[in-house]
Amino acid sequence: MNLKACYRPLTLKEALDYLEEYKDKSKIIAGGTDLIIKLRKGNINPQVLIDISFINELKGVLEVGEYMEIGCGTTFYDLASCILLNERLKGLKDAARSVGSPQIRNRGTIGGNICNASPAADSVVPLLALDSILTLESKKGKRKIYLKDFFKDKGKTDIRDDEILTTIKFKTPTKNQGLGFYKLGLRKSLAISRISFSVFLEIDDINRIEIIRVASGSVGKFPMREYKIENYLTGRILDEDTLNTALEILEKDIYERLNGRNTARFKSIAAKGVFKKALLKALCLAKGGGKIED
Amino acid sequence: MKIELNVNGKDYSIEIEEHLRLIDLLRDKLNLTGTKEGCGEGECGACTVIMDGRIVNSCLVMAFQAHKSKIITIEGVEDEDIKNAFIEEGAVQCGFCTPGMILAAKSLLDKNENPSEQDIREAISGNLCRCTGYNKIVSAIKKAAEIKRGGRNV
């Protein structure tokens, strides 16, 4: 490690000043649960750390009109136990609860999960299904970007070295809508997702799919939307035939994406089951009740 | 750089190097060697301490981030119920995971004196034990909870 200075700003403004000064010589640290491992392995070698975990304005969940706004410094524990997030958002809480271990959830933040752009970032998948919008701030000003456009490659995002991700917002689900999440891991705790899916669903009284957004984790270079299956399902009545055709489309799409990797066959088949679980959870919530056991 | 923190009820103002982690500060500067380092990556939980009321992996917190925080390590656990229950149930074998297990158990029992088995297993899900197979640890935490609820005096 080649650290020369560490700063603990108390306000966003102060943090942006440090970032403007040190730019690519610095790294932002919040929970540190990913960053400290990278630092020690020598994968990154900043001279300066800017710790944003003391900045209260970046923490917590806020209801703003029809949107929910989550501060980047909100921990997974805070998210999983937030009373503002209603039952229809169960998929987001389930994802937050499935991250790491209690120790990791007490420190790790939603902003870190997004900015690290791990293919297996659990909390990112439901946020993609919610079609979240990120706010990035620098000394020069603010800009907004859809989460679905934020990832560029494995570990690579659209953030500039003078910017901080400050908030993540999405529309609060209402009547006939629900968000489901399901994850397949190797061990219950600390399991890095092998495959995860989240589904946002709006369905009418005759089971016609008004809106569906599907997001996946660990079946691509970064968490991503599954547009092919979305396009097929939108407007259709959800029944067994429709679902079976959708599952075939998903399997083929993922197999082609992962072609050449030895996990392609396993993942494309397993993804169907994981997607189906997430869909059924979303369906139950959209219908306003019922529980599906894991 | 200088940081201030409270460890096990004692205030410290201490000069640290930038690259130091919380576990290094506890073990090497304050000689609190009860906190163990296992994997160094947050997988095993041997380095668990309580920071501002919540368990964290002290290998994944930079020392400078612990400024103004309140830390409890195994040396600061005054709760005899948990320790006695671990001894009685045979929940300690090689002992390396024990400090982390006890702090995870304390963190649970501080909030919930009547945890279900599932609550207990969830609470220690970030702590690996390679000796006991976990059952004895789970029984020990159950017993500690019973004692706390006044079920029995040790």
Coordinates of C-alpha atoms in Angstrom, one line a residue:
Chain A
M1 CA 0.0 0.0 0.0
N2 CA 1.2 3.4 -0.9
L3 CA -1.2 5.5 1.1
K4 CA -0.1 9.0 1.9
A5 CA -3.3 10.5 3.3
C6 CA -6.8 9.6 4.4
Y7 CA -9.6 12.1 4.7
R8 CA -12.9 11.9 6.6
P9 CA -15.1 14.6 5.2
L10 CA -18.3 15.4 7.0
T11 CA -20.2 16.9 4.1
L12 CA -20.6 16.0 0.4
K13 CA -19.2 19.4 -0.6
E14 CA -16.0 18.7 1.4
A15 CA -15.7 15.2 -0.2
L16 CA -16.1 16.7 -3.7
D17 CA -13.3 19.2 -2.9
Y18 CA -10.9 16.4 -2.0
L19 CA -12.0 14.4 -5.1
E20 CA -11.4 17.4 -7.4
E21 CA -8.0 17.8 -5.9
Y22 CA -6.8 14.2 -6.0
K23 CA -8.9 12.7 -8.8
D24 CA -7.3 9.4 -10.0
K25 CA -4.8 9.5 -7.3
S26 CA -7.6 8.9 -4.8
K27 CA -10.2 6.3 -4.1
I28 CA -13.5 6.7 -2.3
I29 CA -14.1 4.4 0.6
A30 CA -17.4 3.8 2.3
G31 CA -18.0 0.4 4.0
G32 CA -14.7 -0.8 2.7
T33 CA -15.7 -4.5 2.5
D34 CA -14.6 -4.8 -1.2
L35 CA -12.1 -1.9 -1.3
I36 CA -9.8 -3.0 1.5
I37 CA -9.4 -6.5 -0.1
K38 CA -8.4 -4.8 -3.4
L39 CA -6.0 -2.5 -1.6
R40 CA -4.3 -5.4 0.2
K41 CA -4.1 -7.5 -2.9
G42 CA -2.5 -4.5 -4.7
N43 CA -5.3 -4.5 -7.4
I44 CA -5.6 -0.8 -6.7
N45 CA -2.9 1.5 -5.3
P46 CA -4.3 5.0 -4.5
Q47 CA -2.3 7.6 -2.6
V48 CA -5.3 9.1 -1.0
L49 CA -8.5 7.5 0.6
I50 CA -11.6 9.7 0.9
D51 CA -13.9 8.1 3.5
I52 CA -17.5 9.1 2.9
S53 CA -18.9 6.9 5.7
F54 CA -19.0 9.9 8.0
I55 CA -21.3 11.9 5.7
N56 CA -24.8 11.7 7.1
E57 CA -26.5 13.4 4.1
L58 CA -25.5 10.3 2.0
K59 CA -27.3 7.8 4.2
G60 CA -30.8 6.6 4.5
V61 CA -34.0 6.3 2.4
L62 CA -36.3 9.2 1.6
E63 CA -39.7 9.3 0.0
V64 CA -39.8 12.1 -2.6
G65 CA -43.2 12.3 -4.4
E66 CA -43.7 9.1 -6.3
Y67 CA -40.1 8.1 -5.9
M68 CA -38.0 6.4 -3.3
E69 CA -34.5 7.9 -3.0
I70 CA -31.7 5.8 -1.4
G71 CA -28.5 7.5 -0.3
C72 CA -25.4 5.8 -1.6
G73 CA -24.0 5.4 1.9
T74 CA -27.0 3.3 3.1
T75 CA -25.8 0.0 4.4
F76 CA -27.4 -3.3 3.5
Y77 CA -28.5 -3.7 7.1
D78 CA -30.3 -0.3 6.9
L79 CA -31.9 -1.2 3.6
A80 CA -33.1 -4.6 4.8
S81 CA -34.7 -3.1 7.9
C82 CA -36.1 0.1 6.4
I83 CA -39.8 0.6 7.2
L84 CA -40.3 3.0 4.3
L85 CA -39.7 0.3 1.8
N86 CA -43.1 -1.4 1.5
E87 CA -44.0 -5.1 1.0
R88 CA -44.2 -4.7 -2.8
L89 CA -40.4 -4.0 -2.6
K90 CA -39.7 -7.2 -0.9
G91 CA -37.4 -8.2 -3.7
L92 CA -35.0 -5.4 -2.8
K93 CA -35.0 -6.2 0.9
D94 CA -34.5 -9.9 0.1
A95 CA -31.5 -9.0 -2.0
A96 CA -30.0 -6.7 0.7
R97 CA -30.5 -9.5 3.2
S98 CA -28.7 -12.0 1.0
V99 CA -25.5 -9.9 0.7
G100 CA -22.5 -11.4 2.5
S101 CA -22.9 -11.9 6.2
P102 CA -24.3 -9.9 9.1
Q103 CA -20.8 -8.3 9.5
I104 CA -20.7 -7.4 5.8
R105 CA -24.2 -6.1 5.8
N106 CA -23.5 -3.8 8.7
R107 CA -20.7 -2.1 6.7
G108 CA -21.3 -2.6 3.0
T109 CA -23.2 0.1 1.2
I110 CA -25.5 0.1 -1.8
G111 CA -23.4 2.7 -3.5
G112 CA -20.3 0.5 -3.2
N113 CA -22.2 -2.4 -4.6
I114 CA -23.1 -0.4 -7.7
C115 CA -19.8 1.3 -8.2
N116 CA -17.7 -1.9 -7.9
A117 CA -19.7 -3.3 -10.8
S118 CA -19.2 -6.9 -9.8
P119 CA -21.1 -9.3 -12.0
A120 CA -22.5 -10.8 -8.8
A121 CA -23.6 -7.6 -7.1
D122 CA -26.8 -8.8 -5.3
S123 CA -28.4 -5.5 -4.6
V124 CA -27.9 -4.2 -8.1
V125 CA -30.2 -6.7 -9.7
P126 CA -33.5 -5.6 -8.1
L127 CA -32.5 -1.9 -8.6
L128 CA -32.1 -2.7 -12.3
A129 CA -35.6 -4.3 -12.4
L130 CA -36.9 -1.1 -10.7
D131 CA -35.3 0.9 -13.6
S132 CA -33.4 3.0 -11.1
I133 CA -31.8 6.4 -11.8
L134 CA -28.5 7.3 -10.4
T135 CA -27.3 10.8 -9.5
L136 CA -23.6 11.4 -9.9
E137 CA -22.2 14.6 -8.4
S138 CA -18.9 16.5 -9.0
K139 CA -17.7 20.0 -8.4
K140 CA -19.0 20.8 -11.9
G141 CA -22.5 19.8 -11.1
K142 CA -25.0 16.9 -11.1
R143 CA -25.9 14.4 -13.8
K144 CA -28.4 11.6 -13.9
I145 CA -28.0 8.3 -15.6
Y146 CA -30.1 5.1 -15.7
L147 CA -28.5 2.3 -13.8
K148 CA -29.1 0.1 -16.9
D149 CA -26.7 2.3 -18.8
F150 CA -24.1 2.7 -16.0
F151 CA -22.1 -0.5 -16.5
K152 CA -19.6 -0.7 -19.3
D153 CA -17.7 -3.9 -18.7
K154 CA -16.8 -6.2 -15.9
G155 CA -15.8 -3.9 -13.0
K156 CA -16.1 -0.8 -15.3
T157 CA -18.7 1.9 -15.0
D158 CA -19.6 5.3 -16.5
I159 CA -18.4 7.2 -13.4
R160 CA -15.7 9.9 -13.8
D161 CA -12.8 10.2 -11.4
D162 CA -14.2 13.5 -10.0
E163 CA -17.7 12.1 -9.4
I164 CA -19.4 10.5 -6.4
L165 CA -22.6 8.4 -6.8
T166 CA -24.9 10.2 -4.3
T167 CA -28.4 8.7 -4.7
I168 CA -30.3 5.9 -6.3
K169 CA -34.0 6.5 -7.0
F170 CA -36.9 4.5 -8.4
K171 CA -40.7 4.8 -8.6
T172 CA -42.4 3.3 -5.6
P173 CA -44.4 0.3 -6.7
T174 CA -48.2 0.7 -6.4
K175 CA -51.3 -1.4 -6.9
N176 CA -50.9 -4.4 -9.2
Q177 CA -47.1 -4.1 -9.0
G178 CA -44.5 -6.2 -7.2
L179 CA -40.7 -6.9 -7.1
G180 CA -39.3 -10.4 -6.7
F181 CA -35.7 -11.6 -6.2
Y182 CA -34.2 -15.0 -6.1
K183 CA -30.6 -16.0 -5.8
L184 CA -28.7 -19.3 -6.2
G185 CA -25.6 -19.5 -4.2
L186 CA -23.1 -22.1 -3.1
R187 CA -23.6 -21.7 0.6
K188 CA -26.2 -19.6 2.4
S189 CA -24.0 -16.9 3.9
L190 CA -21.2 -15.2 2.1
A191 CA -22.1 -17.0 -1.0
I192 CA -21.2 -15.0 -4.1
S193 CA -24.2 -15.3 -6.3
R194 CA -23.9 -18.0 -8.9
I195 CA -27.1 -16.7 -10.5
S196 CA -29.6 -14.2 -9.4
F197 CA -32.8 -12.7 -10.9
S198 CA -35.1 -9.9 -10.0
V199 CA -38.5 -9.3 -11.7
F200 CA -40.6 -6.2 -11.5
L201 CA -44.2 -6.9 -12.6
E202 CA -47.4 -5.0 -13.2
I203 CA -50.3 -7.3 -14.0
D204 CA -54.0 -6.6 -14.5
D205 CA -57.0 -8.6 -13.3
I206 CA -57.0 -11.1 -16.1
N207 CA -53.2 -11.7 -15.6
R208 CA -52.2 -9.6 -18.6
I209 CA -48.6 -8.4 -18.1
E210 CA -48.7 -4.6 -18.3
I211 CA -45.1 -4.0 -17.4
I212 CA -42.3 -6.5 -16.8
R213 CA -38.6 -5.7 -16.2
V214 CA -36.2 -8.6 -15.7
A215 CA -32.7 -8.2 -14.4
S216 CA -30.0 -10.9 -13.9
G217 CA -26.8 -11.2 -12.0
S218 CA -23.8 -13.4 -12.7
V219 CA -24.9 -14.4 -16.2
G220 CA -23.0 -11.7 -18.0
K221 CA -20.1 -9.3 -17.5
F222 CA -22.2 -7.2 -15.2
P223 CA -25.7 -7.2 -13.8
M224 CA -28.0 -6.5 -16.7
R225 CA -31.6 -6.3 -18.0
E226 CA -32.9 -9.2 -19.9
Y227 CA -34.7 -7.4 -22.8
K228 CA -35.5 -10.4 -25.0
I229 CA -37.7 -12.0 -22.4
E230 CA -39.2 -8.6 -21.4
N231 CA -40.2 -7.9 -24.9
Y232 CA -41.8 -11.3 -25.3
L233 CA -43.8 -11.2 -22.1
T234 CA -45.0 -7.6 -22.3
G235 CA -48.7 -7.5 -23.2
R236 CA -49.2 -11.3 -22.9
I237 CA -51.5 -13.1 -20.5
L238 CA -49.3 -15.0 -18.1
D239 CA -50.2 -18.7 -18.4
E240 CA -48.2 -22.0 -18.6
D241 CA -47.6 -21.8 -22.4
T242 CA -46.4 -18.2 -22.3
L243 CA -44.1 -19.0 -19.4
N244 CA -42.6 -22.0 -21.1
T245 CA -41.9 -20.1 -24.3
A246 CA -40.4 -17.3 -22.2
L247 CA -38.1 -19.8 -20.4
E248 CA -36.9 -21.2 -23.7
I249 CA -36.1 -17.7 -25.0
L250 CA -34.1 -17.0 -21.8
E251 CA -32.2 -20.2 -21.9
K252 CA -31.2 -19.7 -25.5
D253 CA -30.2 -16.0 -24.9
I254 CA -28.0 -16.8 -21.9
Y255 CA -26.4 -19.8 -23.6
E256 CA -25.4 -17.6 -26.5
R257 CA -24.1 -14.9 -24.2
L258 CA -21.9 -17.3 -22.2
N259 CA -21.0 -19.4 -25.3
G260 CA -17.5 -20.9 -24.9
R261 CA -17.5 -20.8 -21.1
N262 CA -17.8 -24.2 -19.4
T263 CA -20.6 -22.9 -17.2
A264 CA -22.8 -21.9 -20.2
R265 CA -24.9 -25.0 -20.2
F266 CA -25.4 -25.1 -16.4
K267 CA -26.1 -21.4 -16.1
S268 CA -28.6 -21.2 -19.0
I269 CA -30.6 -24.1 -17.6
A270 CA -30.4 -23.0 -14.0
A271 CA -31.3 -19.4 -14.9
K272 CA -34.8 -20.6 -15.9
G273 CA -35.5 -21.9 -12.5
V274 CA -34.1 -18.8 -10.8
F275 CA -36.0 -16.5 -13.1
K276 CA -39.2 -18.4 -12.5
K277 CA -38.9 -18.2 -8.7
A278 CA -38.3 -14.4 -8.9
L279 CA -41.3 -14.0 -11.3
L280 CA -43.6 -16.0 -9.0
K281 CA -42.6 -13.9 -6.0
A282 CA -43.3 -10.7 -8.0
L283 CA -46.6 -12.1 -9.1
C284 CA -47.7 -12.9 -5.5
L285 CA -46.8 -9.3 -4.4
A286 CA -48.5 -7.8 -7.4
K287 CA -51.6 -9.8 -6.6
G288 CA -51.4 -8.3 -3.1
G289 CA -50.7 -11.3 -0.9
G290 CA -49.6 -14.9 -0.5
K291 CA -46.1 -16.1 0.2
I292 CA -43.7 -18.2 -1.7
E293 CA -41.3 -20.3 0.2
D294 CA -37.7 -20.3 -1.0
Chain B
M1 CA -2.5 10.6 11.6
K2 CA -4.2 10.8 14.9
I3 CA -7.5 9.1 15.8
E4 CA -9.6 9.0 18.9
L5 CA -11.7 6.0 19.8
N6 CA -13.1 4.1 22.8
V7 CA -12.2 0.5 23.1
N8 CA -13.8 -1.6 25.9
G9 CA -14.8 1.5 27.7
K10 CA -11.4 3.1 27.6
D11 CA -10.7 6.3 25.6
Y12 CA -7.6 6.3 23.4
S13 CA -6.0 9.0 21.4
I14 CA -3.5 7.3 19.2
E15 CA -1.1 7.9 16.3
I16 CA -1.7 5.5 13.4
E17 CA -0.3 4.8 10.0
E18 CA -2.7 5.3 7.1
H19 CA -2.6 1.7 5.9
L20 CA -3.5 0.2 9.3
R21 CA -6.7 -1.8 9.6
L22 CA -8.8 -1.9 12.7
I23 CA -7.6 -5.4 13.5
D24 CA -3.9 -4.2 13.3
L25 CA -4.7 -1.3 15.6
L26 CA -6.3 -3.6 18.1
R27 CA -3.7 -6.3 18.1
D28 CA -0.5 -4.5 17.4
K29 CA -1.0 -1.1 19.0
L30 CA -3.4 -1.9 21.8
N31 CA -2.2 -5.5 22.4
L32 CA -5.7 -6.8 22.4
T33 CA -4.8 -10.1 20.8
G34 CA -8.1 -11.8 21.6
T35 CA -9.3 -10.7 18.2
K36 CA -8.0 -13.2 15.6
E37 CA -7.2 -12.8 12.0
G38 CA -8.2 -15.7 9.9
C39 CA -8.8 -15.1 6.2
G40 CA -8.3 -11.4 6.1
E41 CA -11.1 -11.1 3.5
G42 CA -14.3 -11.0 5.6
E43 CA -15.2 -14.6 5.0
C44 CA -14.4 -16.3 8.3
G45 CA -15.5 -13.8 11.0
A46 CA -12.6 -14.6 13.4
C47 CA -11.8 -10.9 13.5
T48 CA -15.4 -9.9 14.5
V49 CA -15.7 -6.9 16.9
I50 CA -18.6 -4.8 17.9
M51 CA -18.4 -1.3 16.4
D52 CA -21.0 1.2 17.5
G53 CA -23.3 -1.6 18.5
R54 CA -23.0 -3.7 15.4
I55 CA -20.7 -6.6 14.5
V56 CA -18.1 -5.9 11.8
N57 CA -15.1 -7.7 10.4
S58 CA -12.2 -5.7 11.9
C59 CA -10.0 -6.8 8.9
L60 CA -12.4 -4.9 6.6
V61 CA -12.4 -1.6 8.5
M62 CA -9.5 0.8 8.1
A63 CA -8.2 2.1 11.4
F64 CA -8.8 5.7 10.5
Q65 CA -12.4 4.9 9.8
A66 CA -12.9 3.9 13.5
H67 CA -12.3 7.5 14.5
K68 CA -14.8 8.5 17.3
S69 CA -16.2 5.0 17.4
K70 CA -16.9 2.7 20.3
I71 CA -15.4 -0.7 19.9
I72 CA -16.0 -3.8 22.0
T73 CA -13.5 -6.7 21.6
I74 CA -13.6 -10.1 23.3
E75 CA -11.5 -8.6 26.2
G76 CA -14.4 -6.2 26.8
V77 CA -17.2 -8.7 27.0
E78 CA -18.3 -8.7 30.6
D79 CA -21.2 -11.1 29.9
E80 CA -20.4 -14.2 31.9
D81 CA -23.6 -16.0 30.8
I82 CA -22.4 -16.4 27.2
K83 CA -18.9 -17.5 28.2
N84 CA -20.2 -20.0 30.8
A85 CA -22.7 -21.4 28.3
F86 CA -19.9 -21.9 25.7
I87 CA -17.8 -23.8 28.3
E88 CA -20.7 -25.9 29.6
E89 CA -21.9 -26.9 26.1
G90 CA -18.4 -27.8 24.8
A91 CA -18.7 -25.1 22.2
V92 CA -15.0 -24.3 22.3
Q93 CA -12.5 -26.7 20.7
C94 CA -9.5 -25.1 19.1
G95 CA -10.8 -21.7 20.2
F96 CA -9.8 -19.7 17.2
C97 CA -13.3 -18.8 16.1
T98 CA -14.6 -18.4 19.7
P99 CA -14.0 -14.6 20.2
G100 CA -15.9 -13.9 17.0
M101 CA -18.6 -16.3 17.9
I102 CA -19.1 -14.8 21.3
L103 CA -19.3 -11.3 19.9
A104 CA -21.8 -12.4 17.3
A105 CA -23.8 -14.1 20.0
K106 CA -23.6 -11.0 22.3
S107 CA -24.8 -8.8 19.5
L108 CA -27.8 -11.1 19.0
L109 CA -28.7 -11.5 22.6
D110 CA -28.3 -7.8 23.3
K111 CA -31.3 -7.3 20.9
N112 CA -33.2 -10.5 21.4
E113 CA -33.2 -12.6 24.5
N114 CA -35.5 -15.2 23.1
P115 CA -34.0 -16.1 19.7
S116 CA -35.2 -19.0 17.6
E117 CA -32.7 -21.5 16.3
Q118 CA -32.9 -19.9 13.0
D119 CA -32.2 -16.5 14.5
I120 CA -29.1 -18.0 16.1
R121 CA -27.8 -19.6 13.0
E122 CA -28.4 -16.4 11.1
A123 CA -26.5 -14.4 13.7
I124 CA -23.4 -16.6 13.4
S125 CA -23.7 -17.1 9.7
G126 CA -20.7 -14.9 9.1
N127 CA -18.5 -16.9 11.5
L128 CA -16.7 -20.1 10.4
C129 CA -15.9 -22.9 12.8
R130 CA -13.9 -25.8 11.6
C131 CA -14.1 -27.9 14.7
T132 CA -17.5 -28.1 16.3
G133 CA -19.9 -28.6 13.4
Y134 CA -21.8 -25.6 14.9
N135 CA -24.4 -27.5 16.8
K136 CA -22.6 -27.1 20.2
I137 CA -22.2 -23.4 19.5
V138 CA -25.9 -23.1 18.7
S139 CA -26.8 -25.0 21.9
A140 CA -24.5 -22.7 23.9
I141 CA -26.2 -19.6 22.6
K142 CA -29.6 -21.1 23.3
K143 CA -28.5 -21.8 26.8
A144 CA -27.1 -18.3 27.3
A145 CA -30.4 -16.9 26.2
E146 CA -32.2 -19.2 28.7
I147 CA -30.0 -18.1 31.5
K148 CA -30.5 -14.4 30.6
R149 CA -34.3 -14.9 30.7
G150 CA -33.8 -16.2 34.2
G151 CA -34.4 -19.8 33.4
R152 CA -31.6 -21.0 35.5
N153 CA -28.7 -19.7 37.5
V154 CA -25.2 -21.0 36.7

